[in-house]
Coordinates of C-alpha atoms and ligand atoms in Angstrom, one line a residue:
X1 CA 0.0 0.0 0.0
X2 CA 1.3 3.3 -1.0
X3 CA 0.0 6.4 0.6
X4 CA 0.5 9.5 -0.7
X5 CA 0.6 12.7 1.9
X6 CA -0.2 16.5 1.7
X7 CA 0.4 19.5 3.2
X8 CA 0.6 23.3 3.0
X9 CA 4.8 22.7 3.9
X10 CA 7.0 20.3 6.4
X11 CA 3.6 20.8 9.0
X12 CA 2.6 17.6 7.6
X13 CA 5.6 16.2 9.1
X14 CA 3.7 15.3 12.2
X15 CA 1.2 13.7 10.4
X16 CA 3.7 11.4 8.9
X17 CA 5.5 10.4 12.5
X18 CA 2.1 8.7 13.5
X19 CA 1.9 7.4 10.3
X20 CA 5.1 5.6 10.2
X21 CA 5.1 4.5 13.8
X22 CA 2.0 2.4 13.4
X23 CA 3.7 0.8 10.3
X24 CA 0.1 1.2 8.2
X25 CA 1.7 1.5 5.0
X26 CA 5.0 0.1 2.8
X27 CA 5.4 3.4 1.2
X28 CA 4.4 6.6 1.9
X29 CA 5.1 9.4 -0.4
X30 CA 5.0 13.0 1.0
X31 CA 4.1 16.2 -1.0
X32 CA 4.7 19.7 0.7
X33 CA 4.5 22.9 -1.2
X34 CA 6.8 24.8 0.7
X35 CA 6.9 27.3 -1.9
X36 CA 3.5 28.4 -1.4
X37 CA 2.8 27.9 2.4
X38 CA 1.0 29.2 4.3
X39 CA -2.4 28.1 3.6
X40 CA -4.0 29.5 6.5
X41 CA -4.1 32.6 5.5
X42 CA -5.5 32.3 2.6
X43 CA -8.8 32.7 0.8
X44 CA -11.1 29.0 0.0
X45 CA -10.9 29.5 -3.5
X46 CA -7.0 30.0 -3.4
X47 CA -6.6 26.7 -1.4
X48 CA -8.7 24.7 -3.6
X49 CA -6.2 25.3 -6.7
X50 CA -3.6 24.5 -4.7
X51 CA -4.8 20.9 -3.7
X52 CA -6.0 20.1 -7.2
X53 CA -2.7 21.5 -8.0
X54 CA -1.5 19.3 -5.5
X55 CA -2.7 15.7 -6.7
X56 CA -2.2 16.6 -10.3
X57 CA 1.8 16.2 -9.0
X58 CA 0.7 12.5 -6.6
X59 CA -0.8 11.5 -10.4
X60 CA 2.8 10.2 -11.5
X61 CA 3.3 8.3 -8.6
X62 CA 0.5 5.9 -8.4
X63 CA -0.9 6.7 -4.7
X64 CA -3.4 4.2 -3.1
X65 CA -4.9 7.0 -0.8
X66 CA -4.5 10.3 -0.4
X67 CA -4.4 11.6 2.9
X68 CA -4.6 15.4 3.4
X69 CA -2.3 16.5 6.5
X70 CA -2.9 19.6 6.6
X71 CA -6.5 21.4 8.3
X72 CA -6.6 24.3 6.3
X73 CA -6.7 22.3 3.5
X74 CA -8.9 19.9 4.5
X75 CA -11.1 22.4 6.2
X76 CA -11.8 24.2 1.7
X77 CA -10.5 21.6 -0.2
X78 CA -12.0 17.7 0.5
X79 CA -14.4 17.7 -1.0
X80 CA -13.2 19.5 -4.4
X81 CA -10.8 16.7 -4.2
X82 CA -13.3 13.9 -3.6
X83 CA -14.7 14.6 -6.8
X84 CA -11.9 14.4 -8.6
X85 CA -9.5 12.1 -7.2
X86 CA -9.8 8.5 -8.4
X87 CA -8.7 7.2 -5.1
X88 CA -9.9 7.4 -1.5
X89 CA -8.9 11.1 0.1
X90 CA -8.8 11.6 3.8
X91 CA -8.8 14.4 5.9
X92 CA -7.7 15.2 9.2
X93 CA -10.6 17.1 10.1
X94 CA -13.2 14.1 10.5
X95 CA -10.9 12.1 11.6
X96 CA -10.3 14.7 14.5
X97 CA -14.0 15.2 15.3
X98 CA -14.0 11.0 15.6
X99 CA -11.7 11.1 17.8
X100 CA -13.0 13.2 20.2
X101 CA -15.9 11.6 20.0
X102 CA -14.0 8.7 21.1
X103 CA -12.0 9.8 23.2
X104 CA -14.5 12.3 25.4
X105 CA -17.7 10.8 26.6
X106 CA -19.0 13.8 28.7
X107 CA -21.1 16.1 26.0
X108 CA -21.0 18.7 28.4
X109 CA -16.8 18.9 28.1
X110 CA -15.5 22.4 27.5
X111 CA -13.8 22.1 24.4
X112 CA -11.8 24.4 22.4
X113 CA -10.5 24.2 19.4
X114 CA -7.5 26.1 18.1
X115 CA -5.9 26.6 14.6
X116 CA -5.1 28.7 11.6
X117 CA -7.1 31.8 10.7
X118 CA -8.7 29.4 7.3
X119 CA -9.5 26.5 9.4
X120 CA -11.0 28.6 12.4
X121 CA -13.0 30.3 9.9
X122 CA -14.1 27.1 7.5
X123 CA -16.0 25.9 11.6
X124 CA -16.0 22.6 10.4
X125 CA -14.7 21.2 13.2
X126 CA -17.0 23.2 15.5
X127 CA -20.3 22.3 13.4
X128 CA -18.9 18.2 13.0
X129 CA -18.5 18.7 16.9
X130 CA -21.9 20.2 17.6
X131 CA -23.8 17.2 15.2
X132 CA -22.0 14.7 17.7
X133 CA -24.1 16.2 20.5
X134 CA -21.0 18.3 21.9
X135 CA -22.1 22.3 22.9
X136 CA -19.6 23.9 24.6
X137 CA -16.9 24.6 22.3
X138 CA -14.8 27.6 21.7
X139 CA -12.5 27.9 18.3
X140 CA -9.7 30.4 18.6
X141 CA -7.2 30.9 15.4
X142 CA -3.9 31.1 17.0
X143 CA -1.7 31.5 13.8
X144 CA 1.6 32.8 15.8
X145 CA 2.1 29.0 16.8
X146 CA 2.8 28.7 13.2
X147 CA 6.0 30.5 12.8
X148 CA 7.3 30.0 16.2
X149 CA 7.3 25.7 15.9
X150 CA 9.0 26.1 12.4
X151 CA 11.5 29.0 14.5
X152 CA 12.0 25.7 17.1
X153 CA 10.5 27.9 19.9
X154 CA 8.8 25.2 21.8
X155 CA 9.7 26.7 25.0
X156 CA 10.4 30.0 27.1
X157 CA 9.2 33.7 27.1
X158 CA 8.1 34.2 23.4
X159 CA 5.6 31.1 23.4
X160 CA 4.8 31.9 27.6
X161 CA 3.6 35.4 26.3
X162 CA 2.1 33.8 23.1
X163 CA -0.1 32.0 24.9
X164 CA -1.1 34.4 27.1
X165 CA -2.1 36.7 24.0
X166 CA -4.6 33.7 23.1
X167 CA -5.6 31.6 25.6
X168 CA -5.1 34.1 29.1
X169 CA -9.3 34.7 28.9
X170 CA -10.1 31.2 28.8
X171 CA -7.7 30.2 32.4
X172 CA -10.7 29.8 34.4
X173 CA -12.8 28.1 32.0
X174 CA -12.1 25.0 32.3
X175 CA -10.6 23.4 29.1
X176 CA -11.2 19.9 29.2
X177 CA -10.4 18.7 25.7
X178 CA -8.4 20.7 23.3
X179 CA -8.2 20.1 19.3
X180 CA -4.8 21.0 18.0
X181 CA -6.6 21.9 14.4
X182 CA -2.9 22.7 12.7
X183 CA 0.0 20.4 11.5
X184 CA 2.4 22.4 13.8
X185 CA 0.2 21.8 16.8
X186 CA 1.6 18.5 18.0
X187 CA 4.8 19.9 18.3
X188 CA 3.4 21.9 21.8
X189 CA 1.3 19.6 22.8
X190 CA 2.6 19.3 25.9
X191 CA 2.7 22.7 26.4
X192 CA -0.3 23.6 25.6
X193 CA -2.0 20.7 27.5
X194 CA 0.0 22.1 31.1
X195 CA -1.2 25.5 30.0
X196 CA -5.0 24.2 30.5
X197 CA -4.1 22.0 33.7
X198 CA -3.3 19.2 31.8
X199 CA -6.5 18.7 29.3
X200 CA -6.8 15.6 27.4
X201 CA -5.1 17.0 23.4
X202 CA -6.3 15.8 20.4
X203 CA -3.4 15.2 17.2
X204 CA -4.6 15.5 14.0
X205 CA -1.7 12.8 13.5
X206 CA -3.0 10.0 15.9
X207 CA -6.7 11.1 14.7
X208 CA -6.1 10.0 11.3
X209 CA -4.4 6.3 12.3
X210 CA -7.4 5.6 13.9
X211 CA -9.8 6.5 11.2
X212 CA -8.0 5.3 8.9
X213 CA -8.4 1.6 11.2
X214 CA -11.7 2.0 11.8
X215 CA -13.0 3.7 8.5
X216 CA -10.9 1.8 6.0
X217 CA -9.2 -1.4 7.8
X218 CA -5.9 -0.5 7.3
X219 CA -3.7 -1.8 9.7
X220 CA -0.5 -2.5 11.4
X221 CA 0.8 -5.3 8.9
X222 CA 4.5 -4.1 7.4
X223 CA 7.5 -4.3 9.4
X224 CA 9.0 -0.7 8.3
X225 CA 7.5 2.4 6.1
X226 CA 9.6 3.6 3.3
X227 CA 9.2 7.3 2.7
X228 CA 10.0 10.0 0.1
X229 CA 10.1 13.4 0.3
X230 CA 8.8 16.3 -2.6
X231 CA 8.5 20.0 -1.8
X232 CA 8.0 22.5 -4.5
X233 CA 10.4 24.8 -3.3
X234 CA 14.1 23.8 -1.1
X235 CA 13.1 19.9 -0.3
X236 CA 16.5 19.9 1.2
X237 CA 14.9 21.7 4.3
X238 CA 11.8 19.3 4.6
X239 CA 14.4 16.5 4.7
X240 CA 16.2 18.2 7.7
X241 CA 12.8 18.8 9.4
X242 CA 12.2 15.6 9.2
X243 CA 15.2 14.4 10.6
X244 CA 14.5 16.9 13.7
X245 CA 10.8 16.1 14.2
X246 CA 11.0 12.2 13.5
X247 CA 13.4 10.0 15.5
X248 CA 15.4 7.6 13.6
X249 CA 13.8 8.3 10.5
X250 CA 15.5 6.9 7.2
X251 CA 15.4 9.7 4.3
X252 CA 15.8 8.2 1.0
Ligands
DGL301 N1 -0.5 23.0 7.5 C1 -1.3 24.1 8.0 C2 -2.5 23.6 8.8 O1 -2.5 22.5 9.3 C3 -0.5 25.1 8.8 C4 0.5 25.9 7.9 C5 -0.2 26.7 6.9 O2 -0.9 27.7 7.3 O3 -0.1 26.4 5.7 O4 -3.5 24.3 8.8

């Protein structure tokens, strides 16, 4: 099974690392288009070109699935890409709302969901959330987290007083769950969960392993992932994220 992955840039990365640690594919094949990132700032039509854009380029490789990595993405483009596409194409935005779903059995949990300016504003995640009976949900866009994972500020003053910025209102309400609706996301998990006294996260990463289990039966059944790596501008520096977000990985 070959599987091929998208995203906006390297945010996709994450995406990939719970990809190849569950072993559900021999080959996976990952697409970033560095040279146009962000996505999340821009308009739904704009996005849309870009993804068809995107699987005219997975069309050479012969792709079994194509899994979209990135939320703003997923949040405009699915379904433009559904229609086209003559394979399966997967999002990570229902596979996030499934995992909550999952994952937090009190409807009455408080929580928020946080991303890039596109996907805040698409409020798919919010609407999916509400048609699973959940109501009290706050989205917040929160597109500085962008720049300061791909800066490696994971830590310290700038992200302290980043957070504060976003999240220093919501303290005393009680976060229980929190949707990290952005590629970059998992990469302050932690932080972000300690932030909200330790509320239960949701990665967009681990979200789509599951669906894809449970939606498609795929399933742990190759020893090892091969991956390659394509980026429409400087694919040297997607290989060396890579190598910094994904232990042990083996670039070819
Ligand atoms: N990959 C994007 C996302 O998950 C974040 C970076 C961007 O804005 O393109 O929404």
């Amino acid at each position: 099974m070959k599987a091929g992955v998208f995203d906006s840039g390297v945010g996709g990365l994450t995406v990939v690392k719970s990809l190849l640690q569950h072993k559900i594919f021999k080959d996976i094949l990952y697409y970033g288009d560095t040279a146009r990132v962000p996505y999340g700032t821009k308009d739904k039509n704009t996005i849309i070109r870009y993804c068809l854009e995107a699987l005219e380029y997975f069309e050479n490789y012969d792709i079994d699935i194509l899994i979209v990595a990135c939320n703003s993405a997923s949040a405009y483009a699915l379904d433009e890409l559904k229609k086209v596409a003559n394979i399966p194409v997967v999002g990570v935005i229902q596979s996030g709302i499934l995992a909550v779903k999952k994952t937090i059995k009190n409807k009455d949990a408080n929580i928020l969901v946080i991303g890039t300016n596109a996907t805040i504003k698409s409020n798919l995640y919010e609407i999916g959330l509400k048609n699973n009976g959940f109501s009290n949900i706050i989205s917040i866009a929160t597109p500085l987290l962008v720049p300061l994972v791909e800066e490696n500020i994971l830590d310290g003053q700038i992200l302290k007083a980043t957070f504060d910025h976003y999240f220093k209102d919501l303290k005393d309400k009680n976060i229980d769950a929190i949707i990290l609706g952005c590629t970059h996301f998992p990469l302050l998990e932690e932080k972000i969960s300690d932030y909200f006294n330790q509320a239960i996260t949701i990665h967009s990463g681990d979200a789509i392993v599951e669906y894809l289990k449970s939606e498609y039966n795929y399933d742990t059944i190759y020893d090892k992932s091969n991956i390659q790596f394509f980026a429409s501008s400087d694919p040297k520096n997607l290989k060396a994220t890579a190598k910094r977000w994904i232990e042990n990985i083996r670039i070819i």
